[in-house]
Amino acid sequence: MCGMDGGRPARKAVMLPCVLAGLAALMLTGCASSTTTAPLTVPSARVVTHLVRPSALAVGPDGHLYVADDGLNEILRLLPGGRFAVIAGNGKAGDSGDGGPAVAASLDDPGGMTFSRSGTLYFADTGNNRIRAVSPSGIISTVAGTGRPGGWVPGGTPALKASLISPADVVIGPGGALYVADTGGNEIFKMTGAGRLTLVAGTRSGFEGVWGVGHQATNASPDGPDALAFDRSGDLFIAGLNTKTLLMITPSGVMTLPDGIDGFYPRGNGGLVTAPNGSVLAMNTGQIDRLSSHGVQVLYNLLASPPAGIKGFVPEGIAIAPDGTLYLDTWPNGFASMTALIEIQPHGTVSVIWES
């Protein structure tokens, strides 16, 4: 399996069945834009050849694929030839480094990631109960969380004084604001320009299952939100740690259950992603679904048609490029036969771009 002896890039490629390939091209292409932002500047970046437990994925505005590996406690950028440049983390679990180079900082279980238009990388430093940022110049800072888990965080709390509990995902909303899934606190926040947290969903009562459907989300329980994504209409989709279903918050703030979606089993941290055409894709156990307020459509069944022959491919991370290219990862999570990163192009070609 993947370890310190490294892995290798793979060049296997297969074609999805014609029906799925056509569906992928229809659903995953659309409002693509050019990517001209330069990669994050990382002084003295280490280059490694291995992954241990890749989880969350993101495509940066520079077009590169970024991997949060919670086994290495690092965030890495995929390089040509199957190598990785370390963007954040020194490989040791801990909580340190703010104000200095991100590569010298200690992370603990990095999770969901997102990029601002300016190229700042935001990520959930889950084990440290923080949301952290890596600037385009490679400097790391905390933008939310004290590092000490607490209880209920009221709306309006300064972000740096909020006692977050195991936050798992972040996303940039339609207006450019940062949204946070505070999984352990059972709350969702929007960060204001003044550095305060506005409550989007959750109640003081904590975990009591999903309730409050049909009412304002600020008086409802999302029961452990750990993945967020907006569609083109401004609907916020939520995959939950405990819900085993999917929730949605409308632009007017009402929490709903999208029609036709039940028995939803999210994977990984940041298991939802917005496609270039504004639709939302989700990792649902061994399949990739396209979501809408009216139901779900299966795009790929990864267990029925193992990508490039990788048995038991159950994804842990998902990301999508502006041209509609989809990226997934897996590791031996009780299902998969190996650790791998795969690429699914809009016309249906599947390639393993790295494997253990």
PDB file of C-alpha atoms in Angstrom, residues 10-18 20-22 24 28 288 299-302 305-310 313 324-330 340-355:
ATOM      1  CA  ALA A  10      -0.485   5.514 -13.676  1.00  0.00           C
ATOM      2  CA  ARG A  11      -1.311   5.822 -17.331  1.00  0.00           C
ATOM      3  CA  LYS A  12      -4.265   3.484 -17.557  1.00  0.00           C
ATOM      4  CA  ALA A  13      -7.279   4.949 -19.314  1.00  0.00           C
ATOM      5  CA  VAL A  14     -10.689   3.502 -20.020  1.00  0.00           C
ATOM      6  CA  MET A  15     -13.815   4.890 -21.635  1.00  0.00           C
ATOM      7  CA  LEU A  16     -17.069   5.133 -19.768  1.00  0.00           C
ATOM      8  CA  PRO A  17     -20.111   3.637 -21.493  1.00  0.00           C
ATOM      9  CA  CYS A  18     -21.435   5.953 -24.186  1.00  0.00           C
ATOM     10  CA  LEU A  20     -22.606   7.918 -19.187  1.00  0.00           C
ATOM     11  CA  ALA A  21     -20.031   9.727 -21.281  1.00  0.00           C
ATOM     12  CA  GLY A  22     -22.761  11.729 -22.999  1.00  0.00           C
ATOM     13  CA  ALA A  24     -21.091  13.628 -18.243  1.00  0.00           C
ATOM     14  CA  LEU A  28     -20.405  18.829 -16.337  1.00  0.00           C
ATOM     15  CA  ILE A 288     -21.522  10.212  -8.045  1.00  0.00           C
ATOM     16  CA  LEU A 299     -23.859  10.079 -13.118  1.00  0.00           C
ATOM     17  CA  TYR A 300     -21.430   7.296 -12.271  1.00  0.00           C
ATOM     18  CA  ASN A 301     -21.782   4.047 -10.357  1.00  0.00           C
ATOM     19  CA  LEU A 302     -18.195   3.431  -9.357  1.00  0.00           C
ATOM     20  CA  SER A 305     -18.170  -0.055 -13.186  1.00  0.00           C
ATOM     21  CA  PRO A 306     -14.870   0.188 -11.274  1.00  0.00           C
ATOM     22  CA  PRO A 307     -12.772   3.006 -12.756  1.00  0.00           C
ATOM     23  CA  ALA A 308      -9.672   1.607 -14.432  1.00  0.00           C
ATOM     24  CA  GLY A 309     -10.277  -1.717 -12.721  1.00  0.00           C
ATOM     25  CA  ILE A 310      -9.847  -0.465  -9.133  1.00  0.00           C
ATOM     26  CA  PHE A 313     -13.716   2.328  -5.518  1.00  0.00           C
ATOM     27  CA  GLY A 324     -15.773  19.808 -16.360  1.00  0.00           C
ATOM     28  CA  THR A 325     -12.960  17.349 -15.638  1.00  0.00           C
ATOM     29  CA  LEU A 326     -13.859  15.456 -12.464  1.00  0.00           C
ATOM     30  CA  TYR A 327     -11.293  14.294  -9.896  1.00  0.00           C
ATOM     31  CA  LEU A 328     -11.862  11.616  -7.260  1.00  0.00           C
ATOM     32  CA  ASP A 329      -9.661   9.859  -4.733  1.00  0.00           C
ATOM     33  CA  THR A 330      -9.864   6.721  -2.657  1.00  0.00           C
ATOM     34  CA  ALA A 340      -5.517   6.283  -6.061  1.00  0.00           C
ATOM     35  CA  LEU A 341      -6.410   9.566  -7.721  1.00  0.00           C
ATOM     36  CA  ILE A 342      -8.532   9.351 -10.858  1.00  0.00           C
ATOM     37  CA  GLU A 343      -9.553  11.820 -13.526  1.00  0.00           C
ATOM     38  CA  ILE A 344     -12.813  11.618 -15.492  1.00  0.00           C
ATOM     39  CA  GLN A 345     -12.794  13.865 -18.534  1.00  0.00           C
ATOM     40  CA  PRO A 346     -16.050  15.399 -19.824  1.00  0.00           C
ATOM     41  CA  HIS A 347     -16.124  13.054 -22.844  1.00  0.00           C
ATOM     42  CA  GLY A 348     -15.916  10.031 -20.537  1.00  0.00           C
ATOM     43  CA  THR A 349     -12.279   8.944 -20.508  1.00  0.00           C
ATOM     44  CA  VAL A 350     -11.195   7.720 -17.069  1.00  0.00           C
ATOM     45  CA  SER A 351      -7.503   7.819 -16.144  1.00  0.00           C
ATOM     46  CA  VAL A 352      -5.668   6.865 -12.978  1.00  0.00           C
ATOM     47  CA  ILE A 353      -3.330   9.800 -12.464  1.00  0.00           C
ATOM     48  CA  TRP A 354      -1.684   8.401  -9.343  1.00  0.00           C
ATOM     49  CA  GLU A 355      -1.834   5.060  -7.529  1.00  0.00           C
TER      50      GLU A 355
END
